[in-house]
Amino acid sequence: MTTNQTPILFNVPYERAGFRLDQIVAEFCPQYSRSQLQKWIKSGHVLVDGKQRKNKDKLAGEEQVTVQPVLVERTDSLPEHIDLDVVYEDEVILVINKPAGLVVHPGAGNTHGTLMNGLLAYNTEQALLPRAGIVHRLDKDTTGLMMVAKTLEAHYCLVDQLQRREVKREYLALVSTEVISGATIEANIARNPRDRKKMTVCNEAVGKQAITHYRIEKKMPKFTLLRVQLETGRTHQIRVHLSWKHMPIVGDRTYTGRLKVPAGLDEATRTKVQRFNRQALHATRLTITHPLTGELCSWDTPMPNDMRDMVEALSQADPF
């Protein structure tokens, strides 16, 4: 199903004489991808002085260009009612507090019950947006704040902020070691060649740049609660970086294997640690520039009950 949007009209500045049509259209319609615009030019949804032209045609300047956006409604994912914890909503964005166990995008083995399915049911207009408006992702068992766009313009703006590293994302991570002080981890990350489901630290010639800042939020005997800030946003970045620096996240079986519980814990606390069956990682603060108003907006959400209870239990444990 396709939906026509309001046409976009503009006159080509004379100083753009000699530029290709697709270059000029991309400059005046930044909310759409270059490939999408090229398809519209090819299909006749972009007219120059009322006539269809080719992507590579060079313009002389002062022509009138009409762009007729045609958005295709996604049909590969079905709307499903899922209770969403909406922290904030206005006409252009949503901020959601994602629970543990909720997959963000449909994929192999997870075709239903995802955040995307829930968004398509929550607001039918999300079907017209890339990835139903989802701008970034959290791992299945990571909890916390996620931003979702409700318009194409907002989606472009938020993605652009991410690429420019202007979005501030802070996490709380419970690690099973006593950390002395905060620091910055700068180490490239790439797909693990031996296990394609995992990522790994690698040399600069192979991976993508990844930068993670962390500081101590709370000290406990043999454990530390860290406040982590992402500068880049690579897959599994916090989990990979902290594990690489011998600060394994409690419950992260993928990157730390079986958790070695320190000696000296009472039986109740030991059992609580052993039964914690997800990574103790929570996206606690999100700061963006609002796509519509230009104002700096920030949201906070506390740790979920299971992680909060774990921190409280470890805080009350006797020093060993």
PDB file of C-alpha atoms in Angstrom:
ATOM      1  CA  MET A   1       0.000   0.000   0.000  1.00  0.00           C
ATOM      2  CA  THR A   2       1.349   3.427  -0.961  1.00  0.00           C
ATOM      3  CA  THR A   3       0.510   6.828   0.483  1.00  0.00           C
ATOM      4  CA  ASN A   4       1.104  10.132  -1.269  1.00  0.00           C
ATOM      5  CA  GLN A   5       2.426  12.934   0.909  1.00  0.00           C
ATOM      6  CA  THR A   6       2.229  16.699   0.376  1.00  0.00           C
ATOM      7  CA  PRO A   7       4.355  17.648  -2.664  1.00  0.00           C
ATOM      8  CA  ILE A   8       7.597  19.532  -2.053  1.00  0.00           C
ATOM      9  CA  LEU A   9       8.254  22.473  -4.369  1.00  0.00           C
ATOM     10  CA  PHE A  10      11.434  24.520  -4.664  1.00  0.00           C
ATOM     11  CA  ASN A  11      13.365  26.581  -7.188  1.00  0.00           C
ATOM     12  CA  VAL A  12      16.918  25.578  -8.002  1.00  0.00           C
ATOM     13  CA  PRO A  13      19.336  28.341  -6.919  1.00  0.00           C
ATOM     14  CA  TYR A  14      21.350  29.760  -9.771  1.00  0.00           C
ATOM     15  CA  GLU A  15      24.567  28.951  -7.887  1.00  0.00           C
ATOM     16  CA  ARG A  16      23.638  25.261  -8.186  1.00  0.00           C
ATOM     17  CA  ALA A  17      23.907  25.398 -11.968  1.00  0.00           C
ATOM     18  CA  GLY A  18      25.772  22.357 -13.267  1.00  0.00           C
ATOM     19  CA  PHE A  19      24.764  20.089 -10.361  1.00  0.00           C
ATOM     20  CA  ARG A  20      23.046  16.757 -11.010  1.00  0.00           C
ATOM     21  CA  LEU A  21      19.316  16.524 -10.379  1.00  0.00           C
ATOM     22  CA  ASP A  22      19.683  13.832  -7.708  1.00  0.00           C
ATOM     23  CA  GLN A  23      22.289  15.939  -5.872  1.00  0.00           C
ATOM     24  CA  ILE A  24      20.026  18.983  -5.795  1.00  0.00           C
ATOM     25  CA  VAL A  25      16.946  17.027  -4.726  1.00  0.00           C
ATOM     26  CA  ALA A  26      18.933  15.364  -1.926  1.00  0.00           C
ATOM     27  CA  GLU A  27      20.029  18.816  -0.711  1.00  0.00           C
ATOM     28  CA  PHE A  28      16.472  20.143  -0.544  1.00  0.00           C
ATOM     29  CA  CYS A  29      14.877  16.922   0.772  1.00  0.00           C
ATOM     30  CA  PRO A  30      17.340  15.691   3.447  1.00  0.00           C
ATOM     31  CA  GLN A  31      14.580  13.824   5.324  1.00  0.00           C
ATOM     32  CA  TYR A  32      14.631  11.173   2.571  1.00  0.00           C
ATOM     33  CA  SER A  33      17.506   8.886   1.672  1.00  0.00           C
ATOM     34  CA  ARG A  34      19.460   9.444  -1.538  1.00  0.00           C
ATOM     35  CA  SER A  35      18.448   6.014  -2.866  1.00  0.00           C
ATOM     36  CA  GLN A  36      14.754   6.720  -2.205  1.00  0.00           C
ATOM     37  CA  LEU A  37      14.943  10.052  -4.026  1.00  0.00           C
ATOM     38  CA  GLN A  38      16.691   8.449  -6.982  1.00  0.00           C
ATOM     39  CA  LYS A  39      13.878   5.900  -7.234  1.00  0.00           C
ATOM     40  CA  TRP A  40      11.288   8.683  -7.257  1.00  0.00           C
ATOM     41  CA  ILE A  41      13.199  10.538  -9.974  1.00  0.00           C
ATOM     42  CA  LYS A  42      13.331   7.369 -12.066  1.00  0.00           C
ATOM     43  CA  SER A  43       9.610   6.637 -11.560  1.00  0.00           C
ATOM     44  CA  GLY A  44       8.506  10.152 -12.494  1.00  0.00           C
ATOM     45  CA  HIS A  45       7.627  11.384  -9.020  1.00  0.00           C
ATOM     46  CA  VAL A  46      10.144  14.230  -9.388  1.00  0.00           C
ATOM     47  CA  LEU A  47       9.471  16.784 -12.126  1.00  0.00           C
ATOM     48  CA  VAL A  48      11.607  19.671 -13.374  1.00  0.00           C
ATOM     49  CA  ASP A  49       9.469  22.445 -14.840  1.00  0.00           C
ATOM     50  CA  GLY A  50       6.727  19.854 -15.163  1.00  0.00           C
ATOM     51  CA  LYS A  51       8.839  17.303 -17.045  1.00  0.00           C
ATOM     52  CA  GLN A  52      10.507  14.063 -16.008  1.00  0.00           C
ATOM     53  CA  ARG A  53      14.304  14.106 -16.024  1.00  0.00           C
ATOM     54  CA  LYS A  54      17.062  11.603 -15.230  1.00  0.00           C
ATOM     55  CA  ASN A  55      19.104  11.363 -12.020  1.00  0.00           C
ATOM     56  CA  LYS A  56      22.326  12.357 -13.775  1.00  0.00           C
ATOM     57  CA  ASP A  57      20.856  15.308 -15.704  1.00  0.00           C
ATOM     58  CA  LYS A  58      22.588  18.569 -14.865  1.00  0.00           C
ATOM     59  CA  LEU A  59      20.416  21.588 -14.192  1.00  0.00           C
ATOM     60  CA  ALA A  60      20.969  25.171 -15.337  1.00  0.00           C
ATOM     61  CA  GLY A  61      19.538  26.887 -12.270  1.00  0.00           C
ATOM     62  CA  GLU A  62      16.225  28.631 -11.558  1.00  0.00           C
ATOM     63  CA  GLU A  63      14.134  25.583 -12.606  1.00  0.00           C
ATOM     64  CA  GLN A  64      11.119  24.668 -10.496  1.00  0.00           C
ATOM     65  CA  VAL A  65      11.324  21.171  -9.016  1.00  0.00           C
ATOM     66  CA  THR A  66       8.310  19.249  -7.720  1.00  0.00           C
ATOM     67  CA  VAL A  67       8.903  16.210  -5.519  1.00  0.00           C
ATOM     68  CA  GLN A  68       5.931  13.937  -4.850  1.00  0.00           C
ATOM     69  CA  PRO A  69       6.879  11.655  -1.929  1.00  0.00           C
ATOM     70  CA  VAL A  70       5.308   8.215  -2.173  1.00  0.00           C
ATOM     71  CA  LEU A  71       5.709   6.184   1.003  1.00  0.00           C
ATOM     72  CA  VAL A  72       5.178   2.437   0.961  1.00  0.00           C
ATOM     73  CA  GLU A  73       3.456   0.968   3.984  1.00  0.00           C
ATOM     74  CA  ARG A  74       5.433  -1.954   5.386  1.00  0.00           C
ATOM     75  CA  THR A  75       3.651  -5.303   5.180  1.00  0.00           C
ATOM     76  CA  ASP A  76       6.363  -7.643   6.473  1.00  0.00           C
ATOM     77  CA  SER A  77       5.477  -7.045  10.136  1.00  0.00           C
ATOM     78  CA  LEU A  78       1.970  -7.244  11.573  1.00  0.00           C
ATOM     79  CA  PRO A  79       0.546  -4.975  14.284  1.00  0.00           C
ATOM     80  CA  GLU A  80       0.293  -6.681  17.675  1.00  0.00           C
ATOM     81  CA  HIS A  81      -1.022  -5.256  20.908  1.00  0.00           C
ATOM     82  CA  ILE A  82       1.908  -5.036  23.308  1.00  0.00           C
ATOM     83  CA  ASP A  83       1.847  -3.001  26.504  1.00  0.00           C
ATOM     84  CA  LEU A  84       4.358  -0.195  25.936  1.00  0.00           C
ATOM     85  CA  ASP A  85       5.735   1.845  28.825  1.00  0.00           C
ATOM     86  CA  VAL A  86       5.584   5.282  27.180  1.00  0.00           C
ATOM     87  CA  VAL A  87       7.707   7.757  29.130  1.00  0.00           C
ATOM     88  CA  TYR A  88       7.039  10.691  26.809  1.00  0.00           C
ATOM     89  CA  GLU A  89       5.033  11.379  23.653  1.00  0.00           C
ATOM     90  CA  ASP A  90       4.227  14.370  21.468  1.00  0.00           C
ATOM     91  CA  GLU A  91       3.323  14.802  17.808  1.00  0.00           C
ATOM     92  CA  VAL A  92       6.754  13.801  16.467  1.00  0.00           C
ATOM     93  CA  ILE A  93       8.535  11.504  18.961  1.00  0.00           C
ATOM     94  CA  LEU A  94       7.984   8.706  21.455  1.00  0.00           C
ATOM     95  CA  VAL A  95      10.290   7.737  24.322  1.00  0.00           C
ATOM     96  CA  ILE A  96       9.754   4.191  25.565  1.00  0.00           C
ATOM     97  CA  ASN A  97      11.066   2.332  28.603  1.00  0.00           C
ATOM     98  CA  LYS A  98      11.833  -1.117  27.160  1.00  0.00           C
ATOM     99  CA  PRO A  99      11.484  -4.113  29.500  1.00  0.00           C
ATOM    100  CA  ALA A 100      13.807  -7.114  29.561  1.00  0.00           C
ATOM    101  CA  GLY A 101      12.877  -9.857  27.106  1.00  0.00           C
ATOM    102  CA  LEU A 102      11.384  -7.576  24.446  1.00  0.00           C
ATOM    103  CA  VAL A 103      13.102  -7.915  21.064  1.00  0.00           C
ATOM    104  CA  VAL A 104      13.298  -4.628  19.144  1.00  0.00           C
ATOM    105  CA  HIS A 105      13.176  -5.793  15.496  1.00  0.00           C
ATOM    106  CA  PRO A 106      11.676  -8.955  13.978  1.00  0.00           C
ATOM    107  CA  GLY A 107      14.256 -11.467  12.852  1.00  0.00           C
ATOM    108  CA  ALA A 108      15.049 -15.152  12.674  1.00  0.00           C
ATOM    109  CA  GLY A 109      13.214 -16.805  15.545  1.00  0.00           C
ATOM    110  CA  ASN A 110      11.547 -13.531  16.554  1.00  0.00           C
ATOM    111  CA  THR A 111       8.902 -12.744  13.940  1.00  0.00           C
ATOM    112  CA  HIS A 112       6.229 -11.737  16.430  1.00  0.00           C
ATOM    113  CA  GLY A 113       5.966  -9.990  19.771  1.00  0.00           C
ATOM    114  CA  THR A 114       8.649  -7.411  19.024  1.00  0.00           C
ATOM    115  CA  LEU A 115       8.717  -3.714  19.787  1.00  0.00           C
ATOM    116  CA  MET A 116       8.160  -3.043  16.084  1.00  0.00           C
ATOM    117  CA  ASN A 117       4.964  -5.116  16.125  1.00  0.00           C
ATOM    118  CA  GLY A 118       3.805  -3.189  19.160  1.00  0.00           C
ATOM    119  CA  LEU A 119       4.539   0.200  17.582  1.00  0.00           C
ATOM    120  CA  LEU A 120       2.559  -0.709  14.451  1.00  0.00           C
ATOM    121  CA  ALA A 121      -0.459  -1.405  16.655  1.00  0.00           C
ATOM    122  CA  TYR A 122       0.085   1.629  18.891  1.00  0.00           C
ATOM    123  CA  ASN A 123       0.124   4.085  15.969  1.00  0.00           C
ATOM    124  CA  THR A 124      -0.807   2.977  12.440  1.00  0.00           C
ATOM    125  CA  GLU A 125       1.240   5.856  10.954  1.00  0.00           C
ATOM    126  CA  GLN A 126       4.439   4.115  12.121  1.00  0.00           C
ATOM    127  CA  ALA A 127       3.991   1.731   9.177  1.00  0.00           C
ATOM    128  CA  LEU A 128       5.064   4.515   6.817  1.00  0.00           C
ATOM    129  CA  LEU A 129       8.412   5.065   8.548  1.00  0.00           C
ATOM    130  CA  PRO A 130      11.728   3.177   8.260  1.00  0.00           C
ATOM    131  CA  ARG A 131      11.755   0.408  10.883  1.00  0.00           C
ATOM    132  CA  ALA A 132       8.415   1.741  12.150  1.00  0.00           C
ATOM    133  CA  GLY A 133      10.217   4.834  13.447  1.00  0.00           C
ATOM    134  CA  ILE A 134      12.764   2.989  15.587  1.00  0.00           C
ATOM    135  CA  VAL A 135      15.952   5.055  15.608  1.00  0.00           C
ATOM    136  CA  HIS A 136      18.294   2.831  17.637  1.00  0.00           C
ATOM    137  CA  ARG A 137      18.099  -0.494  19.414  1.00  0.00           C
ATOM    138  CA  LEU A 138      18.675  -2.179  22.743  1.00  0.00           C
ATOM    139  CA  ASP A 139      19.558  -5.834  23.142  1.00  0.00           C
ATOM    140  CA  LYS A 140      16.702  -8.171  24.051  1.00  0.00           C
ATOM    141  CA  ASP A 141      17.599  -8.360  27.746  1.00  0.00           C
ATOM    142  CA  THR A 142      18.834  -4.787  28.146  1.00  0.00           C
ATOM    143  CA  THR A 143      16.240  -2.493  29.680  1.00  0.00           C
ATOM    144  CA  GLY A 144      15.626   1.232  29.478  1.00  0.00           C
ATOM    145  CA  LEU A 145      15.007   4.247  27.307  1.00  0.00           C
ATOM    146  CA  MET A 146      14.592   4.176  23.535  1.00  0.00           C
ATOM    147  CA  MET A 147      13.577   6.986  21.195  1.00  0.00           C
ATOM    148  CA  VAL A 148      11.107   6.434  18.368  1.00  0.00           C
ATOM    149  CA  ALA A 149      10.196   8.905  15.616  1.00  0.00           C
ATOM    150  CA  LYS A 150       6.579   9.486  14.598  1.00  0.00           C
ATOM    151  CA  THR A 151       7.318  11.425  11.410  1.00  0.00           C
ATOM    152  CA  LEU A 152       9.847  11.009   8.630  1.00  0.00           C
ATOM    153  CA  GLU A 153      11.348  14.415   9.380  1.00  0.00           C
ATOM    154  CA  ALA A 154      11.831  13.500  13.046  1.00  0.00           C
ATOM    155  CA  HIS A 155      13.368  10.155  12.056  1.00  0.00           C
ATOM    156  CA  TYR A 156      15.896  11.854   9.812  1.00  0.00           C
ATOM    157  CA  CYS A 157      16.725  14.407  12.520  1.00  0.00           C
ATOM    158  CA  LEU A 158      17.272  11.815  15.252  1.00  0.00           C
ATOM    159  CA  VAL A 159      19.352   9.528  13.017  1.00  0.00           C
ATOM    160  CA  ASP A 160      21.451  12.545  12.061  1.00  0.00           C
ATOM    161  CA  GLN A 161      21.985  13.399  15.745  1.00  0.00           C
ATOM    162  CA  LEU A 162      23.153   9.830  16.387  1.00  0.00           C
ATOM    163  CA  GLN A 163      25.576   9.945  13.491  1.00  0.00           C
ATOM    164  CA  ARG A 164      26.944  13.269  14.729  1.00  0.00           C
ATOM    165  CA  ARG A 165      27.294  11.796  18.244  1.00  0.00           C
ATOM    166  CA  GLU A 166      24.996  14.467  19.649  1.00  0.00           C
ATOM    167  CA  VAL A 167      22.645  12.036  21.415  1.00  0.00           C
ATOM    168  CA  LYS A 168      23.652  11.403  25.014  1.00  0.00           C
ATOM    169  CA  ARG A 169      22.961   7.865  26.278  1.00  0.00           C
ATOM    170  CA  GLU A 170      23.812   6.784  29.799  1.00  0.00           C
ATOM    171  CA  TYR A 171      23.542   3.254  31.179  1.00  0.00           C
ATOM    172  CA  LEU A 172      23.842   1.590  34.558  1.00  0.00           C
ATOM    173  CA  ALA A 173      25.869  -1.619  34.496  1.00  0.00           C
ATOM    174  CA  LEU A 174      26.443  -3.946  37.432  1.00  0.00           C
ATOM    175  CA  VAL A 175      29.829  -5.644  37.116  1.00  0.00           C
ATOM    176  CA  SER A 176      31.272  -8.465  39.202  1.00  0.00           C
ATOM    177  CA  THR A 177      34.514  -6.810  40.219  1.00  0.00           C
ATOM    178  CA  GLU A 178      35.630  -3.895  42.362  1.00  0.00           C
ATOM    179  CA  VAL A 179      36.422  -1.021  40.022  1.00  0.00           C
ATOM    180  CA  ILE A 180      38.960   1.496  41.316  1.00  0.00           C
ATOM    181  CA  SER A 181      38.048   4.523  39.197  1.00  0.00           C
ATOM    182  CA  GLY A 182      36.327   5.656  36.046  1.00  0.00           C
ATOM    183  CA  ALA A 183      38.015   5.739  32.645  1.00  0.00           C
ATOM    184  CA  THR A 184      37.479   5.701  28.894  1.00  0.00           C
ATOM    185  CA  ILE A 185      37.686   2.575  26.759  1.00  0.00           C
ATOM    186  CA  GLU A 186      38.622   3.173  23.142  1.00  0.00           C
ATOM    187  CA  ALA A 187      38.926  -0.072  21.197  1.00  0.00           C
ATOM    188  CA  ASN A 188      37.591  -1.039  17.780  1.00  0.00           C
ATOM    189  CA  ILE A 189      34.815  -3.617  17.560  1.00  0.00           C
ATOM    190  CA  ALA A 190      34.002  -6.105  14.789  1.00  0.00           C
ATOM    191  CA  ARG A 191      32.009  -9.290  14.257  1.00  0.00           C
ATOM    192  CA  ASN A 192      33.617 -12.291  15.947  1.00  0.00           C
ATOM    193  CA  PRO A 193      34.973 -14.477  13.097  1.00  0.00           C
ATOM    194  CA  ARG A 194      34.384 -17.660  15.124  1.00  0.00           C
ATOM    195  CA  ASP A 195      30.872 -16.799  16.297  1.00  0.00           C
ATOM    196  CA  ARG A 196      28.846 -14.472  14.074  1.00  0.00           C
ATOM    197  CA  LYS A 197      26.337 -13.791  16.862  1.00  0.00           C
ATOM    198  CA  LYS A 198      29.029 -12.132  18.957  1.00  0.00           C
ATOM    199  CA  MET A 199      31.219  -9.060  18.618  1.00  0.00           C
ATOM    200  CA  THR A 200      34.841  -8.730  19.644  1.00  0.00           C
ATOM    201  CA  VAL A 201      37.574  -6.145  20.183  1.00  0.00           C
ATOM    202  CA  CYS A 202      39.952  -6.054  17.221  1.00  0.00           C
ATOM    203  CA  ASN A 203      42.713  -3.984  15.701  1.00  0.00           C
ATOM    204  CA  GLU A 204      42.124  -0.647  13.991  1.00  0.00           C
ATOM    205  CA  ALA A 205      42.468  -2.087  10.490  1.00  0.00           C
ATOM    206  CA  VAL A 206      39.477  -4.411  10.926  1.00  0.00           C
ATOM    207  CA  GLY A 207      36.799  -3.040  13.223  1.00  0.00           C
ATOM    208  CA  LYS A 208      34.825   0.148  13.674  1.00  0.00           C
ATOM    209  CA  GLN A 209      35.780   2.810  16.171  1.00  0.00           C
ATOM    210  CA  ALA A 210      34.077   2.355  19.555  1.00  0.00           C
ATOM    211  CA  ILE A 211      34.405   4.679  22.560  1.00  0.00           C
ATOM    212  CA  THR A 212      32.880   4.027  25.986  1.00  0.00           C
ATOM    213  CA  HIS A 213      33.175   6.258  29.056  1.00  0.00           C
ATOM    214  CA  TYR A 214      32.425   4.963  32.536  1.00  0.00           C
ATOM    215  CA  ARG A 215      32.500   6.146  36.122  1.00  0.00           C
ATOM    216  CA  ILE A 216      31.627   4.608  39.469  1.00  0.00           C
ATOM    217  CA  GLU A 217      28.015   4.996  40.554  1.00  0.00           C
ATOM    218  CA  LYS A 218      28.143   2.752  43.631  1.00  0.00           C
ATOM    219  CA  LYS A 219      30.766   0.505  45.251  1.00  0.00           C
ATOM    220  CA  MET A 220      29.941  -2.851  46.853  1.00  0.00           C
ATOM    221  CA  PRO A 221      32.083  -5.720  48.111  1.00  0.00           C
ATOM    222  CA  LYS A 222      33.382  -7.489  44.981  1.00  0.00           C
ATOM    223  CA  PHE A 223      30.842  -5.667  42.768  1.00  0.00           C
ATOM    224  CA  THR A 224      30.490  -2.176  41.282  1.00  0.00           C
ATOM    225  CA  LEU A 225      27.590  -0.309  39.751  1.00  0.00           C
ATOM    226  CA  LEU A 226      28.935   1.734  36.834  1.00  0.00           C
ATOM    227  CA  ARG A 227      27.408   4.668  35.008  1.00  0.00           C
ATOM    228  CA  VAL A 228      28.396   4.233  31.381  1.00  0.00           C
ATOM    229  CA  GLN A 229      28.135   6.763  28.579  1.00  0.00           C
ATOM    230  CA  LEU A 230      28.296   5.785  24.933  1.00  0.00           C
ATOM    231  CA  GLU A 231      30.144   8.029  22.518  1.00  0.00           C
ATOM    232  CA  THR A 232      29.654   5.580  19.663  1.00  0.00           C
ATOM    233  CA  GLY A 233      26.921   2.986  19.289  1.00  0.00           C
ATOM    234  CA  ARG A 234      28.328  -0.330  18.084  1.00  0.00           C
ATOM    235  CA  THR A 235      26.501  -3.630  18.523  1.00  0.00           C
ATOM    236  CA  HIS A 236      26.960  -4.959  22.094  1.00  0.00           C
ATOM    237  CA  GLN A 237      29.493  -2.169  22.683  1.00  0.00           C
ATOM    238  CA  ILE A 238      29.202  -1.847  26.472  1.00  0.00           C
ATOM    239  CA  ARG A 239      29.099  -5.597  27.009  1.00  0.00           C
ATOM    240  CA  VAL A 240      32.141  -6.189  24.782  1.00  0.00           C
ATOM    241  CA  HIS A 241      34.211  -3.325  26.173  1.00  0.00           C
ATOM    242  CA  LEU A 242      33.571  -4.079  29.850  1.00  0.00           C
ATOM    243  CA  SER A 243      34.217  -7.788  29.370  1.00  0.00           C
ATOM    244  CA  TRP A 244      37.452  -7.003  27.507  1.00  0.00           C
ATOM    245  CA  LYS A 245      38.568  -4.856  30.449  1.00  0.00           C
ATOM    246  CA  HIS A 246      37.820  -7.692  32.907  1.00  0.00           C
ATOM    247  CA  MET A 247      34.699  -5.989  34.265  1.00  0.00           C
ATOM    248  CA  PRO A 248      32.077  -8.611  33.334  1.00  0.00           C
ATOM    249  CA  ILE A 249      28.423  -7.564  33.560  1.00  0.00           C
ATOM    250  CA  VAL A 250      26.425  -9.708  35.973  1.00  0.00           C
ATOM    251  CA  GLY A 251      24.221 -12.157  34.084  1.00  0.00           C
ATOM    252  CA  ASP A 252      25.860 -11.677  30.678  1.00  0.00           C
ATOM    253  CA  ARG A 253      26.327 -15.300  29.625  1.00  0.00           C
ATOM    254  CA  THR A 254      27.318 -14.336  26.061  1.00  0.00           C
ATOM    255  CA  TYR A 255      30.481 -12.433  26.946  1.00  0.00           C
ATOM    256  CA  THR A 256      31.367 -13.646  30.432  1.00  0.00           C
ATOM    257  CA  GLY A 257      30.211 -17.259  30.463  1.00  0.00           C
ATOM    258  CA  ARG A 258      29.184 -18.744  33.771  1.00  0.00           C
ATOM    259  CA  LEU A 259      29.357 -16.162  36.536  1.00  0.00           C
ATOM    260  CA  LYS A 260      31.889 -16.931  39.257  1.00  0.00           C
ATOM    261  CA  VAL A 261      30.224 -15.777  42.452  1.00  0.00           C
ATOM    262  CA  PRO A 262      32.775 -14.388  44.940  1.00  0.00           C
ATOM    263  CA  ALA A 263      33.226 -16.313  48.159  1.00  0.00           C
ATOM    264  CA  GLY A 264      31.778 -14.844  51.326  1.00  0.00           C
ATOM    265  CA  LEU A 265      28.246 -14.021  50.150  1.00  0.00           C
ATOM    266  CA  ASP A 266      25.428 -15.272  52.328  1.00  0.00           C
ATOM    267  CA  GLU A 267      23.278 -17.989  50.799  1.00  0.00           C
ATOM    268  CA  ALA A 268      20.366 -15.704  49.903  1.00  0.00           C
ATOM    269  CA  THR A 269      22.579 -13.186  48.113  1.00  0.00           C
ATOM    270  CA  ARG A 270      24.566 -15.932  46.380  1.00  0.00           C
ATOM    271  CA  THR A 271      21.348 -17.464  45.069  1.00  0.00           C
ATOM    272  CA  LYS A 272      20.080 -14.077  43.864  1.00  0.00           C
ATOM    273  CA  VAL A 273      23.278 -13.474  41.900  1.00  0.00           C
ATOM    274  CA  GLN A 274      23.300 -16.964  40.398  1.00  0.00           C
ATOM    275  CA  ARG A 275      19.666 -16.731  39.287  1.00  0.00           C
ATOM    276  CA  PHE A 276      19.998 -13.360  37.618  1.00  0.00           C
ATOM    277  CA  ASN A 277      19.402 -14.586  34.072  1.00  0.00           C
ATOM    278  CA  ARG A 278      20.051 -11.502  31.936  1.00  0.00           C
ATOM    279  CA  GLN A 279      22.778  -8.886  31.622  1.00  0.00           C
ATOM    280  CA  ALA A 280      22.417  -6.282  34.388  1.00  0.00           C
ATOM    281  CA  LEU A 281      22.446  -3.372  31.955  1.00  0.00           C
ATOM    282  CA  HIS A 282      19.915  -0.529  31.938  1.00  0.00           C
ATOM    283  CA  ALA A 283      19.627   2.546  29.673  1.00  0.00           C
ATOM    284  CA  THR A 284      18.851   5.066  32.399  1.00  0.00           C
ATOM    285  CA  ARG A 285      19.165   8.481  30.709  1.00  0.00           C
ATOM    286  CA  LEU A 286      18.522   9.776  27.191  1.00  0.00           C
ATOM    287  CA  THR A 287      19.229  13.308  25.992  1.00  0.00           C
ATOM    288  CA  ILE A 288      18.401  14.642  22.514  1.00  0.00           C
ATOM    289  CA  THR A 289      17.700  17.875  20.697  1.00  0.00           C
ATOM    290  CA  HIS A 290      13.970  17.908  20.005  1.00  0.00           C
ATOM    291  CA  PRO A 291      13.409  17.570  16.226  1.00  0.00           C
ATOM    292  CA  LEU A 292      10.581  20.112  16.217  1.00  0.00           C
ATOM    293  CA  THR A 293      11.439  22.709  18.863  1.00  0.00           C
ATOM    294  CA  GLY A 294      15.240  22.507  18.881  1.00  0.00           C
ATOM    295  CA  GLU A 295      15.174  22.324  22.690  1.00  0.00           C
ATOM    296  CA  LEU A 296      17.491  20.029  24.634  1.00  0.00           C
ATOM    297  CA  CYS A 297      15.328  17.274  26.159  1.00  0.00           C
ATOM    298  CA  SER A 298      16.372  14.667  28.729  1.00  0.00           C
ATOM    299  CA  TRP A 299      14.577  11.708  30.290  1.00  0.00           C
ATOM    300  CA  ASP A 300      15.552   9.439  33.182  1.00  0.00           C
ATOM    301  CA  THR A 301      14.174   6.105  34.289  1.00  0.00           C
ATOM    302  CA  PRO A 302      15.239   4.089  37.360  1.00  0.00           C
ATOM    303  CA  MET A 303      16.582   0.560  37.258  1.00  0.00           C
ATOM    304  CA  PRO A 304      13.945  -2.180  36.930  1.00  0.00           C
ATOM    305  CA  ASN A 305      13.022  -4.097  40.076  1.00  0.00           C
ATOM    306  CA  ASP A 306      15.236  -7.130  39.461  1.00  0.00           C
ATOM    307  CA  MET A 307      18.367  -5.054  38.988  1.00  0.00           C
ATOM    308  CA  ARG A 308      17.516  -2.676  41.841  1.00  0.00           C
ATOM    309  CA  ASP A 309      16.940  -5.627  44.200  1.00  0.00           C
ATOM    310  CA  MET A 310      20.284  -7.112  43.175  1.00  0.00           C
ATOM    311  CA  VAL A 311      22.142  -3.868  43.910  1.00  0.00           C
ATOM    312  CA  GLU A 312      20.385  -3.520  47.283  1.00  0.00           C
ATOM    313  CA  ALA A 313      21.237  -7.105  48.267  1.00  0.00           C
ATOM    314  CA  LEU A 314      24.899  -6.696  47.316  1.00  0.00           C
ATOM    315  CA  SER A 315      25.076  -3.344  49.134  1.00  0.00           C
ATOM    316  CA  GLN A 316      23.948  -4.985  52.369  1.00  0.00           C
ATOM    317  CA  ALA A 317      26.352  -7.919  52.103  1.00  0.00           C
ATOM    318  CA  ASP A 318      29.125  -8.026  54.662  1.00  0.00           C
ATOM    319  CA  PRO A 319      32.625  -7.176  53.392  1.00  0.00           C
ATOM    320  CA  PHE A 320      34.741 -10.284  52.872  1.00  0.00           C
TER     321      PHE A 320
END
